[in-house]
GROMACS .gro file of C-alpha atoms in nm:
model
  427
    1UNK     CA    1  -2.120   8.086  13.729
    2UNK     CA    2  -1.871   7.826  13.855
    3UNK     CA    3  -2.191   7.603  13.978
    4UNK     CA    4  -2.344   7.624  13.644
    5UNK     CA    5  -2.022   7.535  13.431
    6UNK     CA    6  -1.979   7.185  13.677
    7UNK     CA    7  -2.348   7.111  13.599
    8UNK     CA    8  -2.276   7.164  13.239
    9UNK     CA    9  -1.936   6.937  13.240
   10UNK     CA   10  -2.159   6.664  13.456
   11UNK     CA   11  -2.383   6.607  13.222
   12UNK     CA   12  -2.164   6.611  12.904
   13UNK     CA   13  -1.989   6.323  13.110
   14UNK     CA   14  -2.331   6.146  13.195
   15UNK     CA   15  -2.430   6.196  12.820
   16UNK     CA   16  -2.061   6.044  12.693
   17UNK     CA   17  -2.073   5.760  12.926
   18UNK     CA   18  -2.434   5.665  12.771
   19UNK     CA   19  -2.280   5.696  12.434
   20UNK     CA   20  -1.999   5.436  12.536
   21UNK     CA   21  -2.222   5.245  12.725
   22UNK     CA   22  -2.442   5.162  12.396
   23UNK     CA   23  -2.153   5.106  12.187
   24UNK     CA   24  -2.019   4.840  12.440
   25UNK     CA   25  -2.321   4.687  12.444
   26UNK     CA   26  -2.465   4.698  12.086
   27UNK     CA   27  -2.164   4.690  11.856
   28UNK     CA   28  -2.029   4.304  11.716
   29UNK     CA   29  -1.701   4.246  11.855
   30UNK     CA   30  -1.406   4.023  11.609
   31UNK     CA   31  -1.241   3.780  11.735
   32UNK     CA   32  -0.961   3.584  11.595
   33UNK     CA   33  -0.980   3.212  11.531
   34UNK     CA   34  -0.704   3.016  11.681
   35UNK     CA   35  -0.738   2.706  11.575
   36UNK     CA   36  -0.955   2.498  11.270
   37UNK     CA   37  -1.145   2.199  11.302
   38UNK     CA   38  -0.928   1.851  11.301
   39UNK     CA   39  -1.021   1.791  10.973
   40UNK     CA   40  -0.912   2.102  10.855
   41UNK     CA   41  -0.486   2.020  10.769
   42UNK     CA   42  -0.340   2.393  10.700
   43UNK     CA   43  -0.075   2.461  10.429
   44UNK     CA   44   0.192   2.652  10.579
   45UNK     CA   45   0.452   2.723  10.311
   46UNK     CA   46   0.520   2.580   9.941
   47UNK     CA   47   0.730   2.265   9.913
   48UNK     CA   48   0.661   2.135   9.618
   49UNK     CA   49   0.454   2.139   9.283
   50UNK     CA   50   0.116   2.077   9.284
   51UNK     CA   51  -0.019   1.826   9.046
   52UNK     CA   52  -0.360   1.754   8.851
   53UNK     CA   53  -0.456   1.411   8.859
   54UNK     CA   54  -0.561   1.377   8.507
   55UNK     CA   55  -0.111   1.407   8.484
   56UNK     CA   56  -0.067   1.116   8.711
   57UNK     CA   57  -0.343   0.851   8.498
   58UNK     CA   58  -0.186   0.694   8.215
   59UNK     CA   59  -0.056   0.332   8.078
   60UNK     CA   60   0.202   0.175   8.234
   61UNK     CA   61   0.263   0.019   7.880
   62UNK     CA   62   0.210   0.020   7.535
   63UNK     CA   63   0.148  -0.288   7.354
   64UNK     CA   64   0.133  -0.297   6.963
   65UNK     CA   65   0.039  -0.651   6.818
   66UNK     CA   66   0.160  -0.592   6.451
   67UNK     CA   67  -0.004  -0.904   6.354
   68UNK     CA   68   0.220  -1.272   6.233
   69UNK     CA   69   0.254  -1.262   6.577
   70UNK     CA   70   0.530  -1.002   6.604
   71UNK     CA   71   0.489  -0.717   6.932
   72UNK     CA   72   0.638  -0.427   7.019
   73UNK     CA   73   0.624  -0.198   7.356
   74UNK     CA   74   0.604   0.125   7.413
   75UNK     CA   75   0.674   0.287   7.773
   76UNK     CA   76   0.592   0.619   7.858
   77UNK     CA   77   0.787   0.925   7.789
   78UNK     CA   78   0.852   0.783   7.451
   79UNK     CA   79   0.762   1.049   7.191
   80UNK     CA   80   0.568   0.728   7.027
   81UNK     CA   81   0.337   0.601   7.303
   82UNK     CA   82   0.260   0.997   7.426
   83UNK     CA   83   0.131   1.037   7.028
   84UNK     CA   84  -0.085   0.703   7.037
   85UNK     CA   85  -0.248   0.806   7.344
   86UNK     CA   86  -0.317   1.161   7.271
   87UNK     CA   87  -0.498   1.045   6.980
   88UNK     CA   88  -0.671   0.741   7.148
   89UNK     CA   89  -0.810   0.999   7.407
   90UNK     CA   90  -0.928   1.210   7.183
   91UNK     CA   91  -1.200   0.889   7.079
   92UNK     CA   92  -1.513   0.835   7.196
   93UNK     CA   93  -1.607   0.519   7.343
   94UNK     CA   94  -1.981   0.383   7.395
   95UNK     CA   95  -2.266   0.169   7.425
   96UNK     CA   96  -2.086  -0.100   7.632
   97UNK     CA   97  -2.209  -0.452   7.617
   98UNK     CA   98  -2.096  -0.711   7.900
   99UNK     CA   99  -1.904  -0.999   7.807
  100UNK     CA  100  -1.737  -1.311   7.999
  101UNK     CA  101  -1.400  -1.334   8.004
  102UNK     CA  102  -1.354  -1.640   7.791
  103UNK     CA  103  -1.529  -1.565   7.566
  104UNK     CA  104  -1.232  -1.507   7.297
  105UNK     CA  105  -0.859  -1.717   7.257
  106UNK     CA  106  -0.685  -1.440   7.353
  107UNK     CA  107  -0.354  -1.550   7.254
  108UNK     CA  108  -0.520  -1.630   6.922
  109UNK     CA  109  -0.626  -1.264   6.885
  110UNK     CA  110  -0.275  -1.081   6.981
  111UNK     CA  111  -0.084  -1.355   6.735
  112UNK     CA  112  -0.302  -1.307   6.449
  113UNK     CA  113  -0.493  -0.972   6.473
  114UNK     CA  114  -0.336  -0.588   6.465
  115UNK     CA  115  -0.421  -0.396   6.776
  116UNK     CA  116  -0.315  -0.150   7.005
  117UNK     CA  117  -0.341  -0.288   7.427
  118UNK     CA  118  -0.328  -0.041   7.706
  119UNK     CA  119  -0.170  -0.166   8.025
  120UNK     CA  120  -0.272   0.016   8.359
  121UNK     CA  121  -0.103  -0.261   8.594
  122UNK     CA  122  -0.289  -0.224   8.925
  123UNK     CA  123  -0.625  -0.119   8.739
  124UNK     CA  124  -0.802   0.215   8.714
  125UNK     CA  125  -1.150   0.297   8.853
  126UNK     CA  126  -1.338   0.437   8.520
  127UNK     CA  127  -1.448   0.721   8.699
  128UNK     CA  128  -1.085   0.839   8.693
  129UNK     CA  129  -1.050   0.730   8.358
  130UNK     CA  130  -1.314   0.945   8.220
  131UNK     CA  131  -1.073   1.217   8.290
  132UNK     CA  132  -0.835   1.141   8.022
  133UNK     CA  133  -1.062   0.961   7.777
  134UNK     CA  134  -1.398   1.051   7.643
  135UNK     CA  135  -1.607   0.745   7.742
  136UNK     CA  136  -2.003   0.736   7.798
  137UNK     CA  137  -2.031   0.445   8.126
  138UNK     CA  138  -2.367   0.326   8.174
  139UNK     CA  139  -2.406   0.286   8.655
  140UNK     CA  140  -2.275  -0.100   8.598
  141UNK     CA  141  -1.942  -0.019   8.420
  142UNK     CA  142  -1.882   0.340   8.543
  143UNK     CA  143  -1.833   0.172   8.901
  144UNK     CA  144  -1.580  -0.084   8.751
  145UNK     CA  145  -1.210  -0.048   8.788
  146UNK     CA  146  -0.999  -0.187   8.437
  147UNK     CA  147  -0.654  -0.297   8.427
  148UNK     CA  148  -0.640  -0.263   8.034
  149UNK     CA  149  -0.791  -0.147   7.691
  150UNK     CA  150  -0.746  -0.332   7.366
  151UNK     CA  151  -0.816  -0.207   7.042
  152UNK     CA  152  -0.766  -0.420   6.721
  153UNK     CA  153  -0.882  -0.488   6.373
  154UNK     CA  154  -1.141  -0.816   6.380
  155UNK     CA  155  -1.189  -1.050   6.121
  156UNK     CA  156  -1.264  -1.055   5.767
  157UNK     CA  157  -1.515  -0.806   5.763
  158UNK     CA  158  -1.221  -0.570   5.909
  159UNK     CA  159  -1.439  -0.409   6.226
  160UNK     CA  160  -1.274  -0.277   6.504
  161UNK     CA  161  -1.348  -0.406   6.854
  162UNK     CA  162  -1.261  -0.184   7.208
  163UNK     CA  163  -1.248  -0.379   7.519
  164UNK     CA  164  -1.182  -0.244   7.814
  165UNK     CA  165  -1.085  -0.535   8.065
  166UNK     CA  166  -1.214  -0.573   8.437
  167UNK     CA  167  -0.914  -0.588   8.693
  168UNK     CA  168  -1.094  -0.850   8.841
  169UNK     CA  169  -1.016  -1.064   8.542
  170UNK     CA  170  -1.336  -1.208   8.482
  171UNK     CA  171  -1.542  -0.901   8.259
  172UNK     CA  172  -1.445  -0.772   7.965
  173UNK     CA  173  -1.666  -0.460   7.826
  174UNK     CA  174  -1.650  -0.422   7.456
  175UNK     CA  175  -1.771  -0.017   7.357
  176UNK     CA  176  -2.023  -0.115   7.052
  177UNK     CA  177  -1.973   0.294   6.944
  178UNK     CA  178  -1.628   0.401   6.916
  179UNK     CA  179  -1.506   0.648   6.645
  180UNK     CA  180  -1.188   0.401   6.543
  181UNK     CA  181  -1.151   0.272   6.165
  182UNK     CA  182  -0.915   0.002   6.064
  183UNK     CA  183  -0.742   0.336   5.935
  184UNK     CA  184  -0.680   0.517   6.241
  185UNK     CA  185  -0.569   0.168   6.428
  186UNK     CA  186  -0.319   0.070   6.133
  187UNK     CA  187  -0.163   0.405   6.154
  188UNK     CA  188  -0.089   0.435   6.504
  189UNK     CA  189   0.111   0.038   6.417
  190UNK     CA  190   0.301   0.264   6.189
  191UNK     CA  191   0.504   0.386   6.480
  192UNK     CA  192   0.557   0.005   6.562
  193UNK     CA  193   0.784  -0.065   6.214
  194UNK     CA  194   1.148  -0.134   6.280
  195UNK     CA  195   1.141  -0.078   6.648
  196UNK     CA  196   1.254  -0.319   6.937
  197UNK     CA  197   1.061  -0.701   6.848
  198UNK     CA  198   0.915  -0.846   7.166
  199UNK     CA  199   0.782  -1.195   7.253
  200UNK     CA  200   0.524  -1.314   7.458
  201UNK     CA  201   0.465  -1.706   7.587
  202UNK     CA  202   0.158  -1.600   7.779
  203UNK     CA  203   0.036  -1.279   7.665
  204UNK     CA  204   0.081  -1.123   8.039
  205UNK     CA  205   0.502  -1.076   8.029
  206UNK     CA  206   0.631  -0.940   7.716
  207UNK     CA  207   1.045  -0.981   7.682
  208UNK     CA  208   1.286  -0.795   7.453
  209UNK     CA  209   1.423  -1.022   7.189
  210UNK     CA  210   1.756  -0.773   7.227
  211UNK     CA  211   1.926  -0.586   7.469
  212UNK     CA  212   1.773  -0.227   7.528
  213UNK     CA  213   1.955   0.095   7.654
  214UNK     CA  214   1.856   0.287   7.936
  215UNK     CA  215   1.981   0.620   8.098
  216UNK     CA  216   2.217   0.628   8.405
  217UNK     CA  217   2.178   0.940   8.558
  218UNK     CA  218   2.295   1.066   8.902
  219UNK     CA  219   2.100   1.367   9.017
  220UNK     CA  220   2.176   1.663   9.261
  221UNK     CA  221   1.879   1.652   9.544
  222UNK     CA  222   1.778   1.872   9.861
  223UNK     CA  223   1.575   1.726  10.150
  224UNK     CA  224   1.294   1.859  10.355
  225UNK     CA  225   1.349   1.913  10.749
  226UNK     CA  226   1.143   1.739  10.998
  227UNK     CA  227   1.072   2.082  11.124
  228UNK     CA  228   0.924   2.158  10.758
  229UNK     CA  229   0.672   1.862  10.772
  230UNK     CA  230   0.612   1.917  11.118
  231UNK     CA  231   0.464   2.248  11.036
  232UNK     CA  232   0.308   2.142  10.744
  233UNK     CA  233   0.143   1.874  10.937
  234UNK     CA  234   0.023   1.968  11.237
  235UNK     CA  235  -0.284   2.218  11.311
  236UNK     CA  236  -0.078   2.375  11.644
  237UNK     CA  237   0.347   2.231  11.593
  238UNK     CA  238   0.336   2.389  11.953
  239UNK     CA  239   0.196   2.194  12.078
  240UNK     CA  240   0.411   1.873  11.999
  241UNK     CA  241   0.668   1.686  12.171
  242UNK     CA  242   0.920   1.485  12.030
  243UNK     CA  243   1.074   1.178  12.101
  244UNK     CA  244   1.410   1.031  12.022
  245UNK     CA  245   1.423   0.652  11.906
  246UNK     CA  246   1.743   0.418  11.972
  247UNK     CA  247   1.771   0.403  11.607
  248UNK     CA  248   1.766   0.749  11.557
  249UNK     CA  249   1.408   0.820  11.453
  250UNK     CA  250   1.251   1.105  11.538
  251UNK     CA  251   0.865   1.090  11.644
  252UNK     CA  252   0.635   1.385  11.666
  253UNK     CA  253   0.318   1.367  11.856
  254UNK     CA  254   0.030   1.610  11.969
  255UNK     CA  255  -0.126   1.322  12.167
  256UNK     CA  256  -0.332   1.242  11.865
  257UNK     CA  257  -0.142   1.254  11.547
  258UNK     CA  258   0.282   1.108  11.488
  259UNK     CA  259   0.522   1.228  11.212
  260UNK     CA  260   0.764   0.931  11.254
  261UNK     CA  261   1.074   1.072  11.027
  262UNK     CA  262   1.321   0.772  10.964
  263UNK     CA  263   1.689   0.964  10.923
  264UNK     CA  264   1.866   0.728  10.765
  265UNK     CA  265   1.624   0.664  10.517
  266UNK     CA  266   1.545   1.008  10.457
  267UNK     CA  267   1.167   0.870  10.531
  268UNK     CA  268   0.856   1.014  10.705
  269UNK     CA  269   0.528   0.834  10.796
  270UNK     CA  270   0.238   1.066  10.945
  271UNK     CA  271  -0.068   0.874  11.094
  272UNK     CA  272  -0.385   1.080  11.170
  273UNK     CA  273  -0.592   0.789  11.334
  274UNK     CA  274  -0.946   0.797  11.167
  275UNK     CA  275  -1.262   0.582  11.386
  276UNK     CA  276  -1.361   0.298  11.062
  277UNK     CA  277  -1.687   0.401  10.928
  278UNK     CA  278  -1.970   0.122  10.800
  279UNK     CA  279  -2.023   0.342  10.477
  280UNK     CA  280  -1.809   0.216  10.183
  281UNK     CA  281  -1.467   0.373  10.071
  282UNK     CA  282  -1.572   0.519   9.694
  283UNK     CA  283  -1.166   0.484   9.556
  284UNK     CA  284  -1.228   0.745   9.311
  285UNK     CA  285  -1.326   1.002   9.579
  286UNK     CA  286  -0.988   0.894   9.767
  287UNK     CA  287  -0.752   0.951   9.514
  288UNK     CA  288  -0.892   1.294   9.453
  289UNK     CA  289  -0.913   1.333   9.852
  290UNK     CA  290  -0.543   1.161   9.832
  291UNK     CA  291  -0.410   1.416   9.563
  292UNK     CA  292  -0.565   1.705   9.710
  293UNK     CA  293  -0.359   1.623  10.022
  294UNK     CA  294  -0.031   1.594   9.847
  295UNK     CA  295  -0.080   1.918   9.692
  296UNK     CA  296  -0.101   2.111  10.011
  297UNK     CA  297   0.185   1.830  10.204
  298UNK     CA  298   0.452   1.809  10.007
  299UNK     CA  299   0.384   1.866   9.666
  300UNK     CA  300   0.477   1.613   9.352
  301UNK     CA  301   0.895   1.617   9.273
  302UNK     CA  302   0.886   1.433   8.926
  303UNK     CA  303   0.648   1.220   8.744
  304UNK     CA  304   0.424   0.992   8.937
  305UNK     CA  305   0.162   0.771   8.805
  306UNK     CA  306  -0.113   0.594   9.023
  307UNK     CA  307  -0.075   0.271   9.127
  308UNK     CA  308  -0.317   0.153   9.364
  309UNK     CA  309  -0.198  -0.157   9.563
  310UNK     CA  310  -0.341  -0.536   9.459
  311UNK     CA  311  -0.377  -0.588   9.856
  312UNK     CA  312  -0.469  -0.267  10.032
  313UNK     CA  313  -0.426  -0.228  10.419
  314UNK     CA  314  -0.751  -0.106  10.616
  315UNK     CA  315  -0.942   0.135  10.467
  316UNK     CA  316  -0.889   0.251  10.108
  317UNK     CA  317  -0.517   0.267  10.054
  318UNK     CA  318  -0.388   0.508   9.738
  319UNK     CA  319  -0.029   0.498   9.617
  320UNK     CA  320   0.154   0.676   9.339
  321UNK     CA  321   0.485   0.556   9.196
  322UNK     CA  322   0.792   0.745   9.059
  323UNK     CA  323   0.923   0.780   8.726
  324UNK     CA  324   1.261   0.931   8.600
  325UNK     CA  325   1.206   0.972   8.233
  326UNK     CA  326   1.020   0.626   8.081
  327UNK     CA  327   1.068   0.416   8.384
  328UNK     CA  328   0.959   0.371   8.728
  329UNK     CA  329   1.181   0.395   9.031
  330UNK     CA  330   1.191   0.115   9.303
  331UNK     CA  331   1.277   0.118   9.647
  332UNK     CA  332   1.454  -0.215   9.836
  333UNK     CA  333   1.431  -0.253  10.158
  334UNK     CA  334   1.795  -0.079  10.197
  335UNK     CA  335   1.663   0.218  10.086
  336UNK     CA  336   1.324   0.375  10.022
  337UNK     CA  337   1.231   0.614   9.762
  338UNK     CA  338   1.037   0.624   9.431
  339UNK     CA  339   0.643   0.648   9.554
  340UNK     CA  340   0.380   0.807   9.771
  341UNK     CA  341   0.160   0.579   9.978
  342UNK     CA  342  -0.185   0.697  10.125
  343UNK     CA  343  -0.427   0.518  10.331
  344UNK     CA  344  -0.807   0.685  10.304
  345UNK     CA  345  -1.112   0.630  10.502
  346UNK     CA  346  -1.402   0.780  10.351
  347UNK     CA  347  -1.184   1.069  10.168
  348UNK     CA  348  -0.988   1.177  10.491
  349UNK     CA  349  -0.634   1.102  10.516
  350UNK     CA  350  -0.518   0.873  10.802
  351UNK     CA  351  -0.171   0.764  10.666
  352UNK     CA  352   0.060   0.916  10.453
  353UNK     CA  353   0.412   0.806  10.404
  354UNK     CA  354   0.691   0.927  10.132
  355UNK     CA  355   1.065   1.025  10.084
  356UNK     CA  356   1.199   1.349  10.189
  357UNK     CA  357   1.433   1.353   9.955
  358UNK     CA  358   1.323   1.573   9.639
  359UNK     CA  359   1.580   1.521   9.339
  360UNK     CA  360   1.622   1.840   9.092
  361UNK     CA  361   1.602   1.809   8.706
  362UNK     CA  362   1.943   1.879   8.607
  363UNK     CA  363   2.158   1.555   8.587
  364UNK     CA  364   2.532   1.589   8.722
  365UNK     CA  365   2.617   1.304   8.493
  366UNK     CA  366   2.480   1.068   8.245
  367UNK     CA  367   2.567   0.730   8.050
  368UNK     CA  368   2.420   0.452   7.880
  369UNK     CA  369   2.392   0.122   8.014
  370UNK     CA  370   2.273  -0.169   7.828
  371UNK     CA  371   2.044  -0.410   8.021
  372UNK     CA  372   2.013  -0.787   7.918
  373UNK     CA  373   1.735  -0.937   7.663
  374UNK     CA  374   1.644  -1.210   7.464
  375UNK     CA  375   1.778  -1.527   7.612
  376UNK     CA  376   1.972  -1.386   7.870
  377UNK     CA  377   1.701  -1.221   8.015
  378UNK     CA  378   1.499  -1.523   8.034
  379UNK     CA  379   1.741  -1.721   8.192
  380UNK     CA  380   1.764  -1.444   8.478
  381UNK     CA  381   1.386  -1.478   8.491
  382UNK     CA  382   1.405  -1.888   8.554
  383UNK     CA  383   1.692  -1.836   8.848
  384UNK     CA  384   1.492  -1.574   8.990
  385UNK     CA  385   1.172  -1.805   8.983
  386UNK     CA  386   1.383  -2.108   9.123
  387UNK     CA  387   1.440  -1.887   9.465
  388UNK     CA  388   1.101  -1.683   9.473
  389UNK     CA  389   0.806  -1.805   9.651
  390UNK     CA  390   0.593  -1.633   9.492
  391UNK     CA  391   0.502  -1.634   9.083
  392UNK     CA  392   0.646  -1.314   8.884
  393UNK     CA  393   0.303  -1.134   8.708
  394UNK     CA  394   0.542  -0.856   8.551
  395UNK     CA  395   0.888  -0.800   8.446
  396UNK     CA  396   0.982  -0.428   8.332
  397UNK     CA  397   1.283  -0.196   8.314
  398UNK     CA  398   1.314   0.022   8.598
  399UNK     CA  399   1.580   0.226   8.798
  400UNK     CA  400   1.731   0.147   9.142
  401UNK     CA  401   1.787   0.480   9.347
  402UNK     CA  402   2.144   0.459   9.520
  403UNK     CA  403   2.210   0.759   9.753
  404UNK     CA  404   2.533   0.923   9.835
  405UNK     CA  405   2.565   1.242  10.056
  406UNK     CA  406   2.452   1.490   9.809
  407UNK     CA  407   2.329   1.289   9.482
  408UNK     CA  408   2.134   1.033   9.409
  409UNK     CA  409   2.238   0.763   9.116
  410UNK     CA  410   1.959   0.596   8.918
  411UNK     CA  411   2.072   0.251   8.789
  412UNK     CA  412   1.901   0.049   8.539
  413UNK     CA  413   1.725  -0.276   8.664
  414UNK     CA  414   1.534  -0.545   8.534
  415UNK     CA  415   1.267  -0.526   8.805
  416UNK     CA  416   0.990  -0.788   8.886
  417UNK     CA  417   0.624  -0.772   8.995
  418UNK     CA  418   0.494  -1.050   9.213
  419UNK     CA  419   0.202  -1.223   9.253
  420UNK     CA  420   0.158  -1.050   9.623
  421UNK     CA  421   0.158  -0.689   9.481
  422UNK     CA  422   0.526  -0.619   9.573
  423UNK     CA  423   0.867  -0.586   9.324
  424UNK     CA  424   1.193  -0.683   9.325
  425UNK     CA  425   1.475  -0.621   9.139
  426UNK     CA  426   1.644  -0.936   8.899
  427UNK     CA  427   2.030  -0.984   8.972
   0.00000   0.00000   0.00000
């Protein structure tokens, strides 16, 4: 009986080993992925907002030509130019013709003729702006980038003509269907009446005949860690060393990438290092690409609009500048804060630099300071020109960040644009 029950038990063990055997054998085993592919950037925790990019496309400034040669500007933020543009955006534009530049006295036409002139500064590929504004682009203009739009009432016959300028400053395209009447164009002038006059010698730099008032605001801010980028950067932060400048700079590495985070600046620069491809950078795809990537690094802290540099470094290079309120912010070389910078190669990120400083909305204090106009102005400009070495292309109202050890003060500047794409600030 014994022999027969150790037979039995044998062979329930031979049977159950079988059993294990197949499962061993046949069944899909899981493993857990470790790491992602280089190109693949992981978002670790939230830092900031995300942003669309139709939010961060829009004027730098609104020009109204009321005609007798009187102006006025608009800037953004102002409850005027936001109602202009909503309503230009909702027109259609279409059936572009191609005209050369000179083909119109331009000075002529903003002097004597009532229009409304769009200013995107450092240009705008129209494949971007077909995300704010309902325009039909034949292949030739859709790959154009525009640094303006002007819309104004024409002649006796009172037509209205929409041109939408090449950056390169030699095109115009003029949309030969656009739902505007003389109507719609002399209502949105309406908004124009009785506000601040400006003047024009050129028709590129428009000056206040008066002083204008601007906000002074000092703002309570926080500051990301370098350990907080470092994870947010890096596939493995493990797997980094670090490495401690003279001057106080930290620099993390995984052999390939560097988060270089400048302390006393409250300034990181990451650098991915990308092999240059033959195909051609499509800039629309990289500032998509280049928005994308803020939204998972960082996030937006404000009001940014894109700028895209006159004289961009290898590759593709995609920046985005602050705004507190109407008005851009701009860095010195003291201190840098106010945009996000970008360089693309073929819609992968290889540089990416900004401030780690993130400022919150509530203001500790305000006040109103007047900045110069008119003359005054004008004779700051012709000082300033006597030292530069380079022309002045712009002159706007901006603010000057000022940090202290837990604010940040935003003082009103007359600010300059030069001729080699960077900005100064008039004194």
């Amino acid at each position: 009986m014994i022999e027969k029950m150790k037979s039995v038990l044998l062979a329930a063990l031979v049977v159950l080993s079988l059993v294990q055997s197949y499962f061993l054998s046949y069944s899909m085993p899981y493993f857990e992925p470790i790491q992602k592919t280089e190109s693949n950037y992981v978002k670790t925790e939230e830092m900031g907002p995300e942003e669309k990019v139709e939010n961060l496309i829009f004027p730098d400034q609104m020009i109204l030509h009321l005609g007798e040669g009187k102006h006025t500007l608009f800037s953004p933020d102002l409850v005027f130019y936001k109602e202009i543009y909503k309503r230009l955006q909702g027109r259609k534009f279409d059936g572009f013709q191609r005209h050369p530049y000179n083909m119109m006295d331009w000075n002529r036409v903003r002097n004597e003729n009532q229009g409304i002139e769009l200013r995107f500064s450092q240009g705008v590929p129209i494949a971007l702006l077909q995300r704010v504004m309902q325009i039909q682009a034949d292949t030739t203009f859709a790959e154009e980038v525009v640094d303006r739009i002007w819309i104004y009432t024409s002649g006796d016959n009172e037509d209205v003509r929409s041109l939408f300028f090449s950056a390169k400053g030699d095109i115009v395209y003029e949309a030969t269907r656009a739902d505007l009447t003389v109507q719609d164009v002399k209502q949105h002038l309406v908004f124009g009446e009785g506000w601040m006059p400006y003047h024009s010698a050129d028709g590129k730099i428009y000056l206040p005949d008066e002083p204008i008032e601007m906000v002074q605001a000092t703002l309570p801010y926080q500051t990301f860690t370098s350990e907080q980028m470092q994870r947010n950067l890096f596939l493995d932060p493990s797997t980094t060393r670090m490495i401690q400048e003279k001057d106080g700079s930290e620099i993390f590495t995984d052999g390939k990438r560097s988060l270089q985070v400048k302390q006393d600046q409250k300034w990181m620069i990451f650098s991915d290092p990308i092999a240059r491809a033959d195909n051609k950078n499509d800039l629309s795809d990289n500032v998509l690409s280049a928005v994308q990537f803020v939204n998972q690094h960082g996030g937006w802290n404000g009001t940014y609009r894109l700028a895209i540099p006159q004289h961009p470094a290898e590759g593709s290079e995609v920046m985005f500048q602050q705004y507190y309120g109407a008005y851009p912010i701009i860095s010195s070389d003291d201190f840098r804060f106010g945009h996000i910078r970008l360089v693309m190669q073929q819609s992968v990120v290889s540089g990416y630099e900004r401030s780690l400083i993130h400022v919150e909305d509530r203001a500790e204090s305000k006040s109103i300071r007047t900045l110069p106009g008119g003359p005054e102005l004008e004779a700051m400009i012709e000082q300033y020109r006597k030292n530069s070495s380079y022309g002045i292309e712009a002159v706007f109202p901006a603010y000057r960040p000022v940090l202290a050890e837990e604010s940040m003060s935003l003082i009103p500047v007359w600010a300059v644009k030069l001729k080699d794409g960077t900005t100064d600030i008039l004194r």
